[in-house]
Each structure stands twice: as C-alpha cells, then as structure tokens.
PDB file of C-alpha atoms in Angstrom:
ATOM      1  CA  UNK D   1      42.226  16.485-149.210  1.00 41.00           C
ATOM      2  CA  UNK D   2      40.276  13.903-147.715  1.00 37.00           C
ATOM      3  CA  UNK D   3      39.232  10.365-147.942  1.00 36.00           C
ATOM      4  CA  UNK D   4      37.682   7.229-146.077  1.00 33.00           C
ATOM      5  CA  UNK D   5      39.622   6.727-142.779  1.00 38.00           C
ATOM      6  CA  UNK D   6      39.716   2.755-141.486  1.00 39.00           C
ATOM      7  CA  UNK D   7      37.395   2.018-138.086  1.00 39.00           C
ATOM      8  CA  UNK D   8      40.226   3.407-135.690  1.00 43.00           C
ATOM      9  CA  UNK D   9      41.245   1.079-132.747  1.00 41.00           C
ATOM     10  CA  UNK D  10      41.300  -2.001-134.691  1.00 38.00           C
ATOM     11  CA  UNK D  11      44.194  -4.574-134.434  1.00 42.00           C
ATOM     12  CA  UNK D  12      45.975  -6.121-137.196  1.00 40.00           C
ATOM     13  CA  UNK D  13      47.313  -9.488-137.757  1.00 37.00           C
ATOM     14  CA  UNK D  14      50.416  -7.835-136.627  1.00 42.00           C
ATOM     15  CA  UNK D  15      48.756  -6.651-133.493  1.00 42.00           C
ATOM     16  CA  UNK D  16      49.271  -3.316-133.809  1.00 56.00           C
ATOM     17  CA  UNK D  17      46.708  -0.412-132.986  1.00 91.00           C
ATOM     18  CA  UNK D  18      48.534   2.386-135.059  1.00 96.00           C
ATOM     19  CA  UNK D  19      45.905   4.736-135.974  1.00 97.00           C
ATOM     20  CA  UNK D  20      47.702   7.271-138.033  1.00 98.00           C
ATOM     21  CA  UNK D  21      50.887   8.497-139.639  1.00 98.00           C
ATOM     22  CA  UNK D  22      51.277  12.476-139.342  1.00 98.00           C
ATOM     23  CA  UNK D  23      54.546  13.739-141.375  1.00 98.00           C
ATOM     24  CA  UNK D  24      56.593  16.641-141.483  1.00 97.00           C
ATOM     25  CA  UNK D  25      57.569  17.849-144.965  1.00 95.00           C
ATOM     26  CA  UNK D  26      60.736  19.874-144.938  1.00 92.00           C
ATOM     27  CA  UNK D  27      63.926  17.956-144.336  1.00 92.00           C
ATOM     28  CA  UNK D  28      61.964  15.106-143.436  1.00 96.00           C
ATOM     29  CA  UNK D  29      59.606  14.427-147.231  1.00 97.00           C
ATOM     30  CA  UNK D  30      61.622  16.616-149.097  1.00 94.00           C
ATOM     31  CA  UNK D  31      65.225  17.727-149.101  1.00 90.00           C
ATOM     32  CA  UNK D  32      64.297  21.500-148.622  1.00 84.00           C
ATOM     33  CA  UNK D  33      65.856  22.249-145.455  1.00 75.00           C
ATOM     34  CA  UNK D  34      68.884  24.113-147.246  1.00 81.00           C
ATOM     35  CA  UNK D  35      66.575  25.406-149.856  1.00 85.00           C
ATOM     36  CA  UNK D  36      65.116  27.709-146.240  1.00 83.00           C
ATOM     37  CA  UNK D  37      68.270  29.063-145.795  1.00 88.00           C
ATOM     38  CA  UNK D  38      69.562  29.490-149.464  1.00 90.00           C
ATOM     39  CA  UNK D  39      66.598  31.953-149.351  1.00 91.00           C
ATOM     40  CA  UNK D  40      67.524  33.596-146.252  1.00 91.00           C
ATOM     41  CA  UNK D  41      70.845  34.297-147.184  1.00 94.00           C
ATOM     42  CA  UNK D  42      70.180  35.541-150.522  1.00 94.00           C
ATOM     43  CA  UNK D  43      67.216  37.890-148.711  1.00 95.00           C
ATOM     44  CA  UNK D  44      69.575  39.704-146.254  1.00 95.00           C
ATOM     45  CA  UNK D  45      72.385  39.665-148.656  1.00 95.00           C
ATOM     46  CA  UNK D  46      70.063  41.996-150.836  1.00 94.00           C
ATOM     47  CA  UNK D  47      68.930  43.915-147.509  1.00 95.00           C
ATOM     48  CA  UNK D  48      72.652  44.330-146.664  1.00 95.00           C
ATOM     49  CA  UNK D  49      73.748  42.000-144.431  1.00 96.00           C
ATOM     50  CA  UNK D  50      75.499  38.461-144.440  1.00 95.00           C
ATOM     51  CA  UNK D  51      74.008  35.718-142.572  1.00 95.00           C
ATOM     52  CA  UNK D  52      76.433  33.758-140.165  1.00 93.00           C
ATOM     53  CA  UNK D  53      76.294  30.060-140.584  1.00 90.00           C
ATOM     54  CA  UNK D  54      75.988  29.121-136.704  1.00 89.00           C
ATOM     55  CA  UNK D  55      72.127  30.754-137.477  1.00 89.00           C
ATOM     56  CA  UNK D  56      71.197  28.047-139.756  1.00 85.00           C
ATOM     57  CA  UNK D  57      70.643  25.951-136.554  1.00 78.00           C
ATOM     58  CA  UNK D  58      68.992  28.540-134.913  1.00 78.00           C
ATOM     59  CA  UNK D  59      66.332  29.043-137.391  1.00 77.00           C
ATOM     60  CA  UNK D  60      65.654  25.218-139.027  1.00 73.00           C
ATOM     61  CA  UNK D  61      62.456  23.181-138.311  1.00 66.00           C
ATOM     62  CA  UNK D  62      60.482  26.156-136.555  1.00 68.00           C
ATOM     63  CA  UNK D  63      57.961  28.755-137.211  1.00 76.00           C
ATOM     64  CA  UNK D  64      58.631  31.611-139.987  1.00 79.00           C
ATOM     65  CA  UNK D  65      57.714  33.940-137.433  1.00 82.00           C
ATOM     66  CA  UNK D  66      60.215  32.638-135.401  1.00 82.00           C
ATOM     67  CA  UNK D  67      63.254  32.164-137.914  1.00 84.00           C
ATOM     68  CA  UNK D  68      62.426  35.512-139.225  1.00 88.00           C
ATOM     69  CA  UNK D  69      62.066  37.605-136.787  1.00 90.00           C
ATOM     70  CA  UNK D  70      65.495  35.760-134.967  1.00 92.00           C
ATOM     71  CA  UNK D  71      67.206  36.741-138.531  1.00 94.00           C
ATOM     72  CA  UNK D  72      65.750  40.661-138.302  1.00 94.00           C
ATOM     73  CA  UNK D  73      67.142  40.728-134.323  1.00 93.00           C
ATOM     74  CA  UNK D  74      70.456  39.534-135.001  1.00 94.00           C
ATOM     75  CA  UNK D  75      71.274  41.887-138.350  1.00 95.00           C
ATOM     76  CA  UNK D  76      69.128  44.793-137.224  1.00 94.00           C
ATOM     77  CA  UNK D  77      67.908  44.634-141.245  1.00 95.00           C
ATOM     78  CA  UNK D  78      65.159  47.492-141.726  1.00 94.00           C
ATOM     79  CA  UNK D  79      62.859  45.354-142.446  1.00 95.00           C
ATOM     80  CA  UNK D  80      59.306  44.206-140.947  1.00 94.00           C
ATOM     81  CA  UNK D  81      58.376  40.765-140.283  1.00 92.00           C
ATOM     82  CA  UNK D  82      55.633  40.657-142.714  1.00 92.00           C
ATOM     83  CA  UNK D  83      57.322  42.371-145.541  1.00 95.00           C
ATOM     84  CA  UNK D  84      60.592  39.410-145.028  1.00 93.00           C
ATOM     85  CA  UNK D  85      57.757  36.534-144.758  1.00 89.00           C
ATOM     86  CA  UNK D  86      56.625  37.598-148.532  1.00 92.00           C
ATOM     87  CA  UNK D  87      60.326  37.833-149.662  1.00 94.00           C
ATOM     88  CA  UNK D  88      61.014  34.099-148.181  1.00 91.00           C
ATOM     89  CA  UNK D  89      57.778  32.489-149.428  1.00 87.00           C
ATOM     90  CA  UNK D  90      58.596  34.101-152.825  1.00 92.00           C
ATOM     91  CA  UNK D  91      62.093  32.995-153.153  1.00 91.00           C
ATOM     92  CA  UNK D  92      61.251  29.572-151.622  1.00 85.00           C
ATOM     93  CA  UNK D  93      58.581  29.108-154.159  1.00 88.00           C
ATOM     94  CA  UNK D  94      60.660  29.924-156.610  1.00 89.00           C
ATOM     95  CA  UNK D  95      63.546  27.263-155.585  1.00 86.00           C
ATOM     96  CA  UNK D  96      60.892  24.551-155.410  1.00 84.00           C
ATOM     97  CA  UNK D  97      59.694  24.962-158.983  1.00 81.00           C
ATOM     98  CA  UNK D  98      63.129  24.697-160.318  1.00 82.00           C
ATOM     99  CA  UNK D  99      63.599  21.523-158.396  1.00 81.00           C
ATOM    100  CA  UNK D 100      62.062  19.735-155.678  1.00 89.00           C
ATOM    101  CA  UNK D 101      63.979  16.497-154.364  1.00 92.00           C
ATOM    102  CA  UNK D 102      63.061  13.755-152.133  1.00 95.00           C
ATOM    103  CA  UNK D 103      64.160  12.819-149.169  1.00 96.00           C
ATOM    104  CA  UNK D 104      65.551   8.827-149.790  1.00 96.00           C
ATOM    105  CA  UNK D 105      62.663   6.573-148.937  1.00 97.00           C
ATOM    106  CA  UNK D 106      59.954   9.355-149.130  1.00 97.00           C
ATOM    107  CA  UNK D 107      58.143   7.981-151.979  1.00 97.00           C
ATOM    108  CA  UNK D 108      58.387   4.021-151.129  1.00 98.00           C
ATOM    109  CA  UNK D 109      57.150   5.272-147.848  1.00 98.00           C
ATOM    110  CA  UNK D 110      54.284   7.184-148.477  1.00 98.00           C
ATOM    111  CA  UNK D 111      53.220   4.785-151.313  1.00 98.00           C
ATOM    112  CA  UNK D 112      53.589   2.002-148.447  1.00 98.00           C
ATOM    113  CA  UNK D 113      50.654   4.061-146.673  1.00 98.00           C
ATOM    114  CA  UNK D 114      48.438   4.839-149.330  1.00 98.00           C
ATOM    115  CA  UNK D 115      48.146   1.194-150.497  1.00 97.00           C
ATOM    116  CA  UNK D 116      47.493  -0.054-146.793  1.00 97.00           C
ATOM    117  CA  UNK D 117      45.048   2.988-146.508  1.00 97.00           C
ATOM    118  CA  UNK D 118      46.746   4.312-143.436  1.00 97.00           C
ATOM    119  CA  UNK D 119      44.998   7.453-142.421  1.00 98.00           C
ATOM    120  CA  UNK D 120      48.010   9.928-143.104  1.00 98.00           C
ATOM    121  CA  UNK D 121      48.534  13.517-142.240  1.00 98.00           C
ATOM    122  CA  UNK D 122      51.165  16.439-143.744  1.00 98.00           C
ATOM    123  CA  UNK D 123      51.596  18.541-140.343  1.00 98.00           C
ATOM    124  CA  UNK D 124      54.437  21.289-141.632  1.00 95.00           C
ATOM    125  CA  UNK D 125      55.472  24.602-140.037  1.00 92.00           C
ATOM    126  CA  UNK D 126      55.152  25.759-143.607  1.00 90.00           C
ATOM    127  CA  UNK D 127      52.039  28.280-145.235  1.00 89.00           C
ATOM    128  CA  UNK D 128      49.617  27.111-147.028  1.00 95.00           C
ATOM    129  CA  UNK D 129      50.600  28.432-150.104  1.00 89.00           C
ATOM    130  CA  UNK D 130      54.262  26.427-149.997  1.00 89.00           C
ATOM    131  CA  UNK D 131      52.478  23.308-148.805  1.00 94.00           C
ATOM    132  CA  UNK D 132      50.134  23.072-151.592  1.00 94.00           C
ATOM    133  CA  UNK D 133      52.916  23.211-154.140  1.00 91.00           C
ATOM    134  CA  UNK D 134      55.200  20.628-152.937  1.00 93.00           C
ATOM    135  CA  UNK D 135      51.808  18.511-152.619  1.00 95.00           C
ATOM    136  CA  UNK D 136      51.868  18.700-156.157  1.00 92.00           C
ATOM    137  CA  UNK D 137      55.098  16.412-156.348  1.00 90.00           C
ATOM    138  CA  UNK D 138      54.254  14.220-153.411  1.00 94.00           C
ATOM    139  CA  UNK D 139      51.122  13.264-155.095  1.00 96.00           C
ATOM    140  CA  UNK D 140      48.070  14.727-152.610  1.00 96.00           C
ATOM    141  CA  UNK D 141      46.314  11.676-152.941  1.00 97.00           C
ATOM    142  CA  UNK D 142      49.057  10.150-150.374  1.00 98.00           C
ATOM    143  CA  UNK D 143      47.579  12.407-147.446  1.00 98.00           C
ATOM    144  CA  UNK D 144      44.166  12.512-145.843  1.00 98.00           C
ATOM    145  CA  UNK D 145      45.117  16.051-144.886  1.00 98.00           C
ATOM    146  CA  UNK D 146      47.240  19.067-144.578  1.00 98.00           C
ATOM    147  CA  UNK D 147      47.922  20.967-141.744  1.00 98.00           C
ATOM    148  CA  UNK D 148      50.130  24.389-142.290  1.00 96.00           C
ATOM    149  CA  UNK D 149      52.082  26.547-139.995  1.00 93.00           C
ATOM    150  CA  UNK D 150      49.480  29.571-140.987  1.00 92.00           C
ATOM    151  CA  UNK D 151      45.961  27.684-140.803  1.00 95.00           C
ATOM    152  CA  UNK D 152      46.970  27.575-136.466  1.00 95.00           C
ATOM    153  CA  UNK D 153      47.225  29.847-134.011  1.00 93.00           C
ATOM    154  CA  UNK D 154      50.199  28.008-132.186  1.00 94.00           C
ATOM    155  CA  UNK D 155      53.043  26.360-134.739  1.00 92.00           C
ATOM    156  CA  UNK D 156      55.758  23.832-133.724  1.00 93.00           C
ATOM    157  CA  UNK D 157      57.370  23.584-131.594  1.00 93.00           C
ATOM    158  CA  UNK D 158      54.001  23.458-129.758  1.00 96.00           C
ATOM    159  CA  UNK D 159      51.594  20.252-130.431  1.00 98.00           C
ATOM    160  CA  UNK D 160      48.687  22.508-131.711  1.00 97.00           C
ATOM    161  CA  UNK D 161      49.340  21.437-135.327  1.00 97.00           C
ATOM    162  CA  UNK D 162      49.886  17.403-134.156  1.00 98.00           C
ATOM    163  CA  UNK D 163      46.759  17.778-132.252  1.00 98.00           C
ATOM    164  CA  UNK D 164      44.754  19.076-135.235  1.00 98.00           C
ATOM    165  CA  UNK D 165      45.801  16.542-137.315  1.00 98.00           C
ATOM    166  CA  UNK D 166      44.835  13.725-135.071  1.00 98.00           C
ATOM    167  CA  UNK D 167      41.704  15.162-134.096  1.00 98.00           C
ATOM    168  CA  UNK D 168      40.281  15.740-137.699  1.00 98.00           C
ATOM    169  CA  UNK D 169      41.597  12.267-138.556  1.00 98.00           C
ATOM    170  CA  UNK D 170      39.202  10.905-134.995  1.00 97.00           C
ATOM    171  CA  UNK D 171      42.342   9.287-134.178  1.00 97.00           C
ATOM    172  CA  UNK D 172      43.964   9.671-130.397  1.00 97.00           C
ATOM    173  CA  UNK D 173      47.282  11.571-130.542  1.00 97.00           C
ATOM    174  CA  UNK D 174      49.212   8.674-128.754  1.00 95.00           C
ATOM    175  CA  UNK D 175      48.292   5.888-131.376  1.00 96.00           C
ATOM    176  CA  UNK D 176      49.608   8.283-133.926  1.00 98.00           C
ATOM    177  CA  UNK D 177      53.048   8.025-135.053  1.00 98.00           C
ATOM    178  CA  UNK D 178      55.222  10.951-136.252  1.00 98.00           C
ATOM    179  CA  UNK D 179      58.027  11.450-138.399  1.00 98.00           C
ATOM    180  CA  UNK D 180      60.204  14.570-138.358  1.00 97.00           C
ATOM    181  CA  UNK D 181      63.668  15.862-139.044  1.00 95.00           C
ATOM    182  CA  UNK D 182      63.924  18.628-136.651  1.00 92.00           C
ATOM    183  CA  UNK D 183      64.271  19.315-132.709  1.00 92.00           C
ATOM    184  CA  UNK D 184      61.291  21.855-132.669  1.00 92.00           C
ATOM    185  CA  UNK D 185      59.288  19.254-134.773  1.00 94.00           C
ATOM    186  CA  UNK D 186      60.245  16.845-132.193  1.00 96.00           C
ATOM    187  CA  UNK D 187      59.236  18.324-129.391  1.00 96.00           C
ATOM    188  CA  UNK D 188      56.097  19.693-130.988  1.00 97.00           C
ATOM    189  CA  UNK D 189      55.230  16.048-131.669  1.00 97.00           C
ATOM    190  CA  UNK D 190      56.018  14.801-128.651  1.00 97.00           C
ATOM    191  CA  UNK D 191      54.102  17.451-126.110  1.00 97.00           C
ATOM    192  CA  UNK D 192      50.822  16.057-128.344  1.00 98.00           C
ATOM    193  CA  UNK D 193      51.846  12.766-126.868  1.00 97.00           C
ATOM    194  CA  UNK D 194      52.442  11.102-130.289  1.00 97.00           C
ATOM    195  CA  UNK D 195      55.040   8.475-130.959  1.00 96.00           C
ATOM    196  CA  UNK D 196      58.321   9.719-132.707  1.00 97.00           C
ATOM    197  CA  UNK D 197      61.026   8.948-135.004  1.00 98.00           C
ATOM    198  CA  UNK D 198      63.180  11.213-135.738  1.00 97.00           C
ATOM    199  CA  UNK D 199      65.372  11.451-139.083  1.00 97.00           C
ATOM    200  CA  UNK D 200      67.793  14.317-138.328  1.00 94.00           C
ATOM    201  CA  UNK D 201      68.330  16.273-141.044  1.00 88.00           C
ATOM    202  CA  UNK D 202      70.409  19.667-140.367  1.00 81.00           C
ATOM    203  CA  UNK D 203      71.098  19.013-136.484  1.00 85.00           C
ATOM    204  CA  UNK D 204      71.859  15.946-134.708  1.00 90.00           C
ATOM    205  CA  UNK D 205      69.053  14.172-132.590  1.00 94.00           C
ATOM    206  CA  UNK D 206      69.297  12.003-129.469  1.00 92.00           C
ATOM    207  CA  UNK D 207      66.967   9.026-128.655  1.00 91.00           C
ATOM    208  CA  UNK D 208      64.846   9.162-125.644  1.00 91.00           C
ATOM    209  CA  UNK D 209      61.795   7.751-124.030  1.00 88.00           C
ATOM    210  CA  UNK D 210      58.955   7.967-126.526  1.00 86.00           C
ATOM    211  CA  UNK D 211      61.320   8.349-129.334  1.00 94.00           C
ATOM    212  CA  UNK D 212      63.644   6.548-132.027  1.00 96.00           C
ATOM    213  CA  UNK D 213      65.959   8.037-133.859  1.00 97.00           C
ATOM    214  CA  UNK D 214      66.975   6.568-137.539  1.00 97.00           C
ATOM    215  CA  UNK D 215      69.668   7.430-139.955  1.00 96.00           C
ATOM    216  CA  UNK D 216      67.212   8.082-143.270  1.00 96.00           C
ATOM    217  CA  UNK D 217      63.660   7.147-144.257  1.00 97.00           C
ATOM    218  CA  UNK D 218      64.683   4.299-145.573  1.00 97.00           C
ATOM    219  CA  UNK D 219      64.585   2.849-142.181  1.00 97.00           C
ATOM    220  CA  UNK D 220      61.191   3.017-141.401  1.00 98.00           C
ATOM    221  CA  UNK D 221      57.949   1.010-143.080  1.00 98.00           C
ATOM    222  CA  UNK D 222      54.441  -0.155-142.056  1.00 97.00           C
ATOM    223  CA  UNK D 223      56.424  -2.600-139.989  1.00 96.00           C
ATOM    224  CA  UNK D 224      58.136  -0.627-138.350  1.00 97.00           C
ATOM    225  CA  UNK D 225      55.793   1.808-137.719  1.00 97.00           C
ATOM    226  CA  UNK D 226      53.487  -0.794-135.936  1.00 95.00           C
ATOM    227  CA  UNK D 227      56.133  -2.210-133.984  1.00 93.00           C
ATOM    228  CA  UNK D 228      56.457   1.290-132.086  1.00 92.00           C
ATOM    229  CA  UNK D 229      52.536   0.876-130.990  1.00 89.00           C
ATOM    230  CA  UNK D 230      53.123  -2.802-129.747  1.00 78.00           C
ATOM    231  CA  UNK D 231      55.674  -1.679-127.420  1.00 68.00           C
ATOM    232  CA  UNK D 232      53.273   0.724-125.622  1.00 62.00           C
ATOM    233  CA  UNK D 233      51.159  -2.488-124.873  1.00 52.00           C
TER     234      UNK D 233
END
C-alpha cells in the first residue's frame, strides 16, 4: 500500500514538524489482544495442557516466536514451534472473521490522518497473512504501509520494524510518533528513537521521558499528536 507522502520537514500553522504516524494494530487498532490468548488456550487445551493466566502477561505485545515458544517451555507440550505458529495463525484467523472490533477512537483517528494526508504506517508484531486481513476492516487506504512481524529479521521489542517504517516513509524516526498498547511495543518504539504514547491495553504502563501514557484512543488527535513534536523544540 502506498501513496504520495507530504515534503517531510515542513512546519504547519501549528508549528509542528511531525513527519509520520506509525501504529500498532493489536490491542492498540483493534481489540484483539484477548482474541491471542483465546487461541492459545484453546491450542494447548487440545495439546493437553491448561494455560495459567499469570502467562497472558508474559506472552502479550511480543513476537510469536517469542510467546510461543515461552508457552511450549512452560507446558513441555510436544509440539514444535513451527507446527504451534500454524495452529495460532489458523485459529486467530478464524476469530477475526467472525468478528473484528475496534479499539474506541480507532476509526475517528485514522480517518483524522487520512484526510490531513499524514504519512501513516501499520508496524505490528503480527504475519503478514493476519495483517492483511484485519487491513480489510481498517480500510488499507488509511496506511501508506505495512510492516509485519515476519517481513523482519528482528521483531519488537527491538526497533527494526519502527525503523523500517520510517525509513521507507523518508521520514527520521524521532519526528515520527507511535502509538502502542504494549510494553514490548513500547520499548521497541522507543529504542528507534520515536515519540510514544502509550494506550495500555492488557498490562499497565508508566509515563516516562519520551513518552505519554493515555487512558484510550480517544485521547489522542492530529493535535495532539503535533503537540508531542513542539515540545522537542
């Protein structure tokens, strides 16, 4: 997906030199977070083995390699890394074409973006094949690009996928501002040097230097988004 991206490094009236939104999708777009571990538990439940809930913190907002092969370790399923990945994408799939909500202020948001034609990136820990059908509800015409968890060699929580996304879009990584719902995402984010807000979805999130934390999406707008450029000045 791609489109006409603005002359970067330009001010606006508002004085602001934001050069690009990247987003997360799950828990932060689209209310999916549980839908991860729904999966999970109905996977090992077949394999023999209950998940305990103290994991579901463990295993949110990061890699599938990571979440899986945490979930194999701790039950000791007989099961290979690659085999579970097929058995999550499958059942996750599944869940999302029965019913794929959005986050409140997703689609005011990203509509917000597209009609100010703010370069925009999708940056999820997600595959490609997950990513492409929840781009189906959030309307792909809302992102310049995609970046998933698969198409890098290096997933959240390091910045490879953040730095991608700012680097196809010619934009530098701290005039971009990101939005996730996760720790891992977080710090992924912020090792690229972006600017953050964070919208905690399963796990709580503290502010810190670099970073503002908000209670929902419908916190955050153009405006706001701006405002956290003008304060680097």
């Amino acid at each position: 997906m791609t489109s006409t991206v603005p002359a970067l490094g330009t001010r606006t009236a508002e004085g602001s030199a934001l050069q690009a939104v990247l987003l997360d999708m799950d828990g932060t777009l689209v209310d999916t977070e549980g839908f991860w571990w729904d999966v999970e538990v109905e996977v090992f439940a077949a394999l023999g083995h209950t998940l305990d809930e103290s994991w579901r913190h463990v295993v949110v907002g990061g890699p599938m390699t990571r979440s899986a092969g945490f979930l194999i370790e701790a039950t000791g399923a007989a099961i290979t890394l690659a085999e579970l990945a097929v058995l999550l994408n499958d059942g996750f799939e599944d869940r999302i074409g029965q019913a794929l909500p959005l986050m409140p202020g997703a689609a005011r948001l990203l509509a917000e973006l597209h009609e100010h034609a703010i370069p925009t990136a999708l940056v999820s820990a997600s595959h490609r094949r997950i990513i492409d059908r929840v781009l189906t509800v959030l309307g792909s015409h809302h992102f310049d690009l995609s970046v998933a968890g698969d198409e890098v060699s290096r997933t959240k929580p390091f910045p490879d996928p953040y730095l991608m996304a700012a680097a196809r879009l010619g934009a530098d990584p701290s005039r971009c501002a990101v939005v996730e719902d996760t720790a891992t995402g977080v710090a992924a984010a912020e090792a690229a040097g972006c600017r953050v807000v964070a919208v905690p979805s399963v796990a709580p999130i503290t502010p810190a230097a670099g970073r503002t934390v908000v209670p929902s999406l419908e916190a955050v707008d153009l405006a706001f988004l701006r405002g956290l450029m003008t304060e680097m000045r």
